[in-house]
Coordinates of C-alpha atoms and ligand atoms in Angstrom, one line a residue:
M1 CA -4.3 -11.8 -19.6
E2 CA -5.5 -13.0 -16.4
T3 CA -5.0 -16.3 -14.4
D4 CA -5.9 -17.6 -11.4
H5 CA -2.4 -16.3 -9.8
E6 CA -2.2 -13.0 -10.5
P7 CA -3.1 -11.2 -8.0
E8 CA -7.0 -9.0 -8.2
K9 CA -7.6 -6.3 -10.4
I10 CA -8.7 -3.0 -8.5
G11 CA -12.0 -2.4 -7.9
S12 CA -14.8 -2.8 -5.3
S13 CA -16.7 -6.0 -5.7
R14 CA -13.4 -7.8 -5.5
R15 CA -11.8 -9.2 -2.3
T16 CA -8.4 -7.6 -0.2
L17 CA -7.2 -10.2 1.4
L18 CA -6.4 -10.3 4.8
T19 CA -3.1 -12.0 6.3
R20 CA -0.7 -12.3 9.4
S21 CA 2.0 -13.9 7.1
A22 CA 5.1 -11.3 5.5
A23 CA 6.5 -13.7 3.1
E24 CA 2.2 -14.2 1.7
A25 CA 1.6 -10.8 1.7
A26 CA 5.1 -10.0 -0.1
A27 CA 4.3 -12.8 -2.5
I28 CA 1.8 -10.2 -3.9
I29 CA 4.1 -7.6 -4.0
R30 CA 6.6 -9.8 -6.5
R31 CA 3.7 -10.7 -8.5
G32 CA 3.0 -6.8 -9.6
G33 CA 0.3 -6.7 -6.4
V34 CA -0.6 -3.8 -4.5
V35 CA -0.2 -4.7 -0.2
A36 CA -1.3 -2.6 2.6
F37 CA 1.7 -2.9 5.8
P38 CA 2.3 -2.0 8.7
T39 CA 5.1 0.1 9.8
E40 CA 6.4 1.6 13.2
T41 CA 4.8 4.8 11.7
V42 CA 2.0 4.3 10.2
Y43 CA 0.2 1.4 7.7
G44 CA 1.9 2.2 4.1
L45 CA 0.7 0.7 0.7
G46 CA 3.6 -0.6 -1.5
A47 CA 3.7 -2.0 -4.4
D48 CA 7.3 -3.0 -6.4
A49 CA 9.3 0.7 -7.1
F50 CA 10.3 -1.3 -10.4
D51 CA 7.1 -2.1 -12.3
E52 CA 5.4 0.9 -12.8
N53 CA 1.8 -0.5 -13.5
A54 CA 1.3 -2.0 -9.8
V55 CA 2.9 1.4 -8.7
A56 CA -0.2 3.1 -10.6
K57 CA -2.6 1.1 -8.8
I58 CA -1.1 2.4 -5.5
F59 CA -2.3 6.1 -7.5
E60 CA -5.6 5.3 -8.0
A61 CA -6.7 2.9 -5.2
K62 CA -5.7 5.9 -2.7
N63 CA -7.1 8.6 -5.6
R64 CA -3.6 10.2 -5.0
P65 CA -2.9 12.9 -7.0
P66 CA 0.1 12.1 -9.7
D67 CA 2.0 14.8 -8.6
N68 CA 2.9 14.2 -4.5
P69 CA 5.9 11.6 -5.1
L70 CA 6.0 8.1 -3.0
I71 CA 8.5 7.2 -0.6
I72 CA 10.2 3.8 -1.2
H73 CA 10.6 1.7 2.0
I74 CA 14.1 -1.0 1.7
G75 CA 14.8 -3.9 3.9
D76 CA 18.3 -3.8 3.3
R77 CA 20.4 -0.9 2.9
S78 CA 23.0 -2.1 -0.1
Q79 CA 19.4 -1.6 -1.9
I80 CA 20.0 2.7 -1.2
E81 CA 22.7 2.5 -4.6
M82 CA 19.7 1.3 -6.4
L83 CA 17.9 3.9 -6.0
A84 CA 20.8 6.7 -5.7
E85 CA 23.1 8.6 -7.9
E86 CA 25.1 9.6 -4.5
I87 CA 24.3 9.8 -0.9
P88 CA 26.4 13.0 0.4
E89 CA 28.4 13.1 3.5
S90 CA 25.3 14.3 5.3
A91 CA 23.0 11.5 3.9
A92 CA 25.2 9.0 4.8
A93 CA 25.9 10.3 8.6
L94 CA 21.4 10.5 8.8
I95 CA 21.3 7.2 7.3
D96 CA 24.6 5.1 9.6
R97 CA 22.4 7.2 13.0
F98 CA 18.2 6.8 12.1
F99 CA 18.2 3.8 9.8
P100 CA 16.2 1.5 10.6
G101 CA 13.8 3.8 11.5
P102 CA 11.6 6.4 11.3
L103 CA 13.1 8.9 9.3
T104 CA 13.3 9.8 4.8
V105 CA 16.3 10.8 3.3
V106 CA 16.0 12.5 -0.5
L107 CA 18.4 11.6 -3.0
K108 CA 19.1 12.2 -6.5
K109 CA 17.5 9.7 -8.0
K110 CA 19.0 7.1 -10.3
D111 CA 17.2 6.9 -13.7
A112 CA 16.2 3.7 -12.6
V113 CA 13.3 5.0 -10.8
P114 CA 10.4 5.2 -12.4
S115 CA 9.2 9.1 -12.6
I116 CA 6.3 7.4 -11.4
V117 CA 7.4 7.0 -8.2
S118 CA 8.7 10.1 -8.1
A119 CA 6.5 12.2 -9.9
G120 CA 8.5 13.5 -12.3
L121 CA 11.4 15.4 -10.1
E122 CA 14.6 13.8 -10.0
T123 CA 15.3 12.6 -6.4
V124 CA 13.3 9.9 -4.4
G125 CA 12.5 9.8 -0.8
I126 CA 14.3 6.4 0.9
R127 CA 13.0 5.2 4.5
M128 CA 13.9 1.8 6.0
P129 CA 11.0 0.8 8.6
G130 CA 12.0 0.2 12.0
N131 CA 9.8 -2.6 13.2
E132 CA 10.4 -6.9 12.5
I133 CA 7.5 -7.6 10.6
T134 CA 8.0 -4.5 8.1
S135 CA 11.0 -5.8 8.1
A136 CA 10.4 -9.4 7.4
F137 CA 8.3 -8.7 4.9
L138 CA 10.3 -6.4 2.7
K139 CA 12.6 -8.5 2.9
E140 CA 11.1 -11.7 1.4
C141 CA 10.2 -9.2 -1.5
G142 CA 13.2 -8.6 -2.3
V143 CA 13.0 -5.4 -4.0
P144 CA 12.0 -1.9 -3.3
V145 CA 8.5 -0.6 -2.0
A146 CA 7.5 2.3 -3.3
A147 CA 4.9 3.2 -0.2
P148 CA 2.3 6.3 1.0
S149 CA 0.1 6.0 3.2
A150 CA -2.1 3.6 3.4
N151 CA -4.9 5.9 3.1
I152 CA -7.7 7.7 1.3
S153 CA -5.8 10.8 -0.5
G154 CA -6.5 13.9 2.2
R155 CA -7.4 11.3 5.5
P156 CA -6.0 10.8 8.6
S157 CA -3.4 8.1 8.0
P158 CA -3.8 4.2 9.4
T159 CA -2.5 3.3 12.5
D160 CA -3.8 -0.1 12.7
W161 CA -4.7 -2.3 9.9
R162 CA -8.9 -1.8 10.3
A163 CA -8.3 2.0 9.6
V164 CA -6.8 0.5 6.3
Q165 CA -9.9 -1.6 5.8
E166 CA -12.0 0.9 6.4
D167 CA -11.1 3.0 3.8
L168 CA -9.8 0.6 0.6
D169 CA -11.1 -2.6 1.3
G170 CA -11.9 -4.5 -2.0
R171 CA -9.5 -1.3 -3.4
I172 CA -6.1 -3.4 -3.0
D173 CA -5.6 -7.0 -3.0
C174 CA -4.5 -7.3 0.5
I175 CA -3.7 -6.4 3.9
L176 CA -0.5 -7.7 6.0
Q177 CA -2.1 -7.2 9.8
G178 CA 0.5 -6.2 12.1
E179 CA -0.2 -4.7 15.1
A180 CA -0.9 -1.1 16.3
T181 CA 1.7 1.6 15.2
E182 CA 3.8 2.9 17.4
V183 CA 4.4 6.4 16.9
G184 CA 1.4 6.9 15.2
I185 CA 2.4 9.9 13.2
E186 CA 4.7 10.0 9.5
S187 CA 8.4 9.3 9.1
T188 CA 10.6 12.3 9.2
V189 CA 11.0 13.9 4.8
V190 CA 14.7 15.4 4.9
D191 CA 16.1 16.7 2.0
C192 CA 19.8 15.6 1.6
T193 CA 20.1 16.3 -2.3
K194 CA 21.2 20.6 -0.9
P195 CA 24.2 21.4 0.3
V196 CA 22.4 22.2 3.6
P197 CA 19.8 18.8 4.0
E198 CA 16.7 20.5 4.8
I199 CA 13.5 19.3 6.5
L200 CA 10.4 19.0 4.4
R201 CA 8.1 17.2 6.5
P202 CA 8.9 17.2 10.7
G203 CA 8.0 13.3 11.7
A204 CA 8.5 10.4 14.4
V205 CA 12.3 11.7 14.3
S206 CA 12.5 15.1 15.7
I207 CA 15.2 18.3 15.0
E208 CA 16.5 18.2 18.2
E209 CA 17.6 13.9 17.1
L210 CA 18.9 15.4 13.7
R211 CA 20.4 17.8 14.8
R212 CA 22.9 15.6 17.2
V213 CA 24.1 14.6 13.9
V214 CA 23.5 17.1 11.5
P215 CA 24.1 20.0 13.7
A216 CA 23.3 23.0 10.1
I217 CA 20.3 21.0 9.5
R218 CA 17.4 23.5 8.2
A219 CA 14.1 23.6 10.3
S220 CA 10.7 23.2 7.4
D221 CA 10.1 26.8 7.9
L222 CA 8.6 26.6 4.1
D223 CA 7.1 29.5 2.7
A224 CA 5.2 29.3 -0.3
D225 CA 7.4 29.0 -3.0
E226 CA 9.9 26.2 -0.6
A227 CA 6.9 24.1 -0.5
A228 CA 7.0 23.5 -4.2
A229 CA 10.2 21.4 -3.5
S230 CA 7.7 18.8 -1.7
P231 CA 4.5 18.3 -3.2
G232 CA 3.4 16.9 -0.8
L233 CA 3.1 20.0 1.3
R234 CA 0.9 21.5 -1.5
H235 CA -2.0 18.5 -0.4
K236 CA -4.6 18.9 1.7
H237 CA -3.6 16.1 4.4
Y238 CA -4.8 13.8 7.6
S239 CA -8.1 15.5 8.0
P240 CA -11.2 13.3 9.5
S241 CA -14.4 14.4 8.8
A242 CA -15.1 16.7 11.5
A243 CA -14.0 20.2 11.6
V244 CA -10.9 20.4 13.6
V245 CA -10.2 23.2 15.6
I246 CA -7.1 23.9 17.8
V247 CA -7.4 25.5 21.4
R248 CA -4.2 26.3 23.8
R249 CA -3.7 24.6 26.9
G250 CA -5.9 23.8 29.4
S251 CA -8.5 26.8 28.7
E252 CA -12.1 25.9 29.2
I253 CA -14.3 24.8 26.0
D254 CA -18.1 25.7 26.2
D255 CA -19.8 23.5 23.8
L256 CA -18.3 19.9 24.3
K257 CA -21.6 18.1 24.9
D258 CA -20.9 17.4 21.2
S259 CA -18.1 17.4 20.0
G260 CA -14.6 15.7 20.4
F261 CA -11.0 16.6 22.5
I262 CA -7.7 15.0 23.2
G263 CA -5.2 17.1 24.9
L264 CA -3.2 16.8 27.8
E265 CA -5.4 18.9 30.7
S266 CA -8.3 17.1 32.1
S267 CA -9.8 20.0 31.9
N268 CA -12.2 19.0 29.2
S269 CA -12.9 15.5 29.9
T270 CA -16.4 15.8 29.6
A271 CA -17.1 15.9 26.2
A272 CA -19.1 13.7 23.9
K273 CA -15.6 12.0 23.1
A274 CA -12.5 13.0 25.1
L275 CA -9.1 11.5 25.3
V276 CA -7.0 13.2 28.2
C277 CA -2.9 11.7 26.6
S278 CA -0.4 11.8 29.8
T279 CA 2.2 12.7 27.2
P280 CA 2.6 14.4 23.8
K281 CA 4.0 11.2 22.2
E282 CA 1.3 8.9 23.5
Y283 CA -1.2 12.0 21.7
A284 CA 1.1 11.8 18.8
S285 CA 0.4 8.2 18.6
K286 CA -2.7 8.1 19.6
L287 CA -4.4 11.2 17.5
F288 CA -5.0 9.7 13.9
A289 CA -8.0 7.0 15.0
F290 CA -9.2 9.3 17.3
F291 CA -9.7 11.6 14.4
R292 CA -11.3 8.3 12.9
E293 CA -12.9 7.1 16.5
C294 CA -14.5 10.9 16.0
D295 CA -16.1 10.3 12.1
R296 CA -17.3 7.2 13.0
A297 CA -19.2 8.5 16.1
G298 CA -21.0 11.2 13.6
I299 CA -18.9 13.8 15.8
A300 CA -18.6 17.5 13.6
K301 CA -16.3 19.3 15.6
I302 CA -12.6 18.2 17.7
Y303 CA -10.8 20.4 20.4
C304 CA -7.1 20.0 19.8
E305 CA -5.4 21.1 22.4
E306 CA -2.1 22.6 21.5
V307 CA 1.5 20.9 22.8
S308 CA 4.9 23.2 22.6
E309 CA 6.9 22.8 19.5
E310 CA 9.5 20.0 20.8
G311 CA 10.9 17.0 19.9
I312 CA 7.6 14.6 18.9
G313 CA 5.5 18.6 19.4
T314 CA 6.9 19.8 16.3
A315 CA 5.3 16.8 14.3
L316 CA 2.4 16.6 16.2
M317 CA 1.6 20.8 15.8
D318 CA 2.8 20.0 12.5
R319 CA -0.2 17.6 12.0
L320 CA -2.7 19.3 14.0
R321 CA -2.4 22.4 11.9
R322 CA -3.2 20.4 8.4
A323 CA -5.8 19.0 9.7
A324 CA -7.4 22.3 10.8
E325 CA -7.0 23.9 7.2
R326 CA -10.1 24.0 5.4
Ligands
LIG401 O1 6.2 7.4 8.2 C1 6.1 7.2 6.7 O2 6.9 8.6 5.9 C2 4.9 6.9 6.0 C3 5.1 5.0 6.4 C4 4.1 4.6 5.3 O3 6.2 4.7 6.3 N1 4.8 7.1 4.2 C5 4.0 8.8 4.6 O4 4.0 8.5 3.1 O5 3.5 9.0 5.3 P1 3.2 9.8 2.4 O6 3.5 10.0 0.8 O7 2.0 9.8 2.7 O8 3.6 11.4 3.0 C6 5.2 10.6 2.4 C7 5.9 12.7 1.7 C8 5.0 13.3 1.0 O9 5.1 15.0 1.7 C9 6.3 13.6 0.1 O10 5.3 14.4 -0.7 C10 7.1 13.2 0.4 O11 6.9 12.7 1.6 N2 8.2 13.4 -0.4 C11 8.3 11.6 -1.0 N3 9.4 12.0 -2.1 C12 9.7 13.1 -2.1 C13 11.1 14.2 -2.7 N4 11.4 12.5 -3.6 N5 11.2 14.9 -2.9 C14 9.9 15.8 -2.0 N6 8.9 15.2 -1.1 C15 8.7 14.2 -1.0
LIG402 MG1 0.4 10.1 3.2

């Protein structure tokens, strides 16, 4: 039964509320609704992690395969105990150093975490975002919030609220309008359930930074079998409609007239859409928005310059390779 006070059902005829109020957005989560919210990495699409019906609406709105687990976002470290069965020493050290921040730790889950969130796995990814509006929102929610990135599955993650609107308007209850995200690519996901923690997805926290805390940590050099450990890696990701082509740094491209170009060298700045960045960090922060901008302009091919795989460059190259897969 639906009353006036219940969040609206998913459906293209329904309206998505836009708000700048973390309290208003959090109230919708508490009533079982689905809300997009900013984080320091990308926008997430959240629901009360303990409310299976609410979480099911996330999968429906995004058209997300049900075998891809969601990260649970917390506003307070004490919430980890509600979710995780145990916290190994390495995980405790990572949490100490990187929470709040763009790191997700995968831990053995408590039974109370619904299996729809973990996609049937015995583990759960947990992260505590670092920016102010997210933290205010999560505190107001009062419950842990399960959230994938707030895009239609397979599309580039949204780095501003308009990108969320572009994909999900009418399909979700609310968008909490914050600033464009700072980092622009997703959190680093580390599996802490193994004796030696392993990076399942490179991200905003670099392996160099992680190794300063847990020197033995393994890089994500996943072969096909291992990739099964992170179900998300089986699925196509981060792709604009345009074809993505990775090119060597400084290479000069011939057919630029109707194409896009993003990179660090200015030699290709005559492309129909060109974005020359001064650092890999800037490149990472603007990549997904650039993909969307090229799609809006009807560009068929985007050339992306490679960067060296260190620091944020590792995550950036991971996203470029996945976007280039067809
Ligand atoms: O920065 C981020 O991580 C953003 C913001 C919104 O927090 N979230 C995000 O969520 O990127 P999503 O669902 O788009 O990507 C989460 C990744 C997926 O590859 C998923 O398979 C993996 O994390 N993951 C989540 N829970 C997992 C688990 N229990 N075991 C292994 N991998 C897990
Ligand atoms: Mg995603």
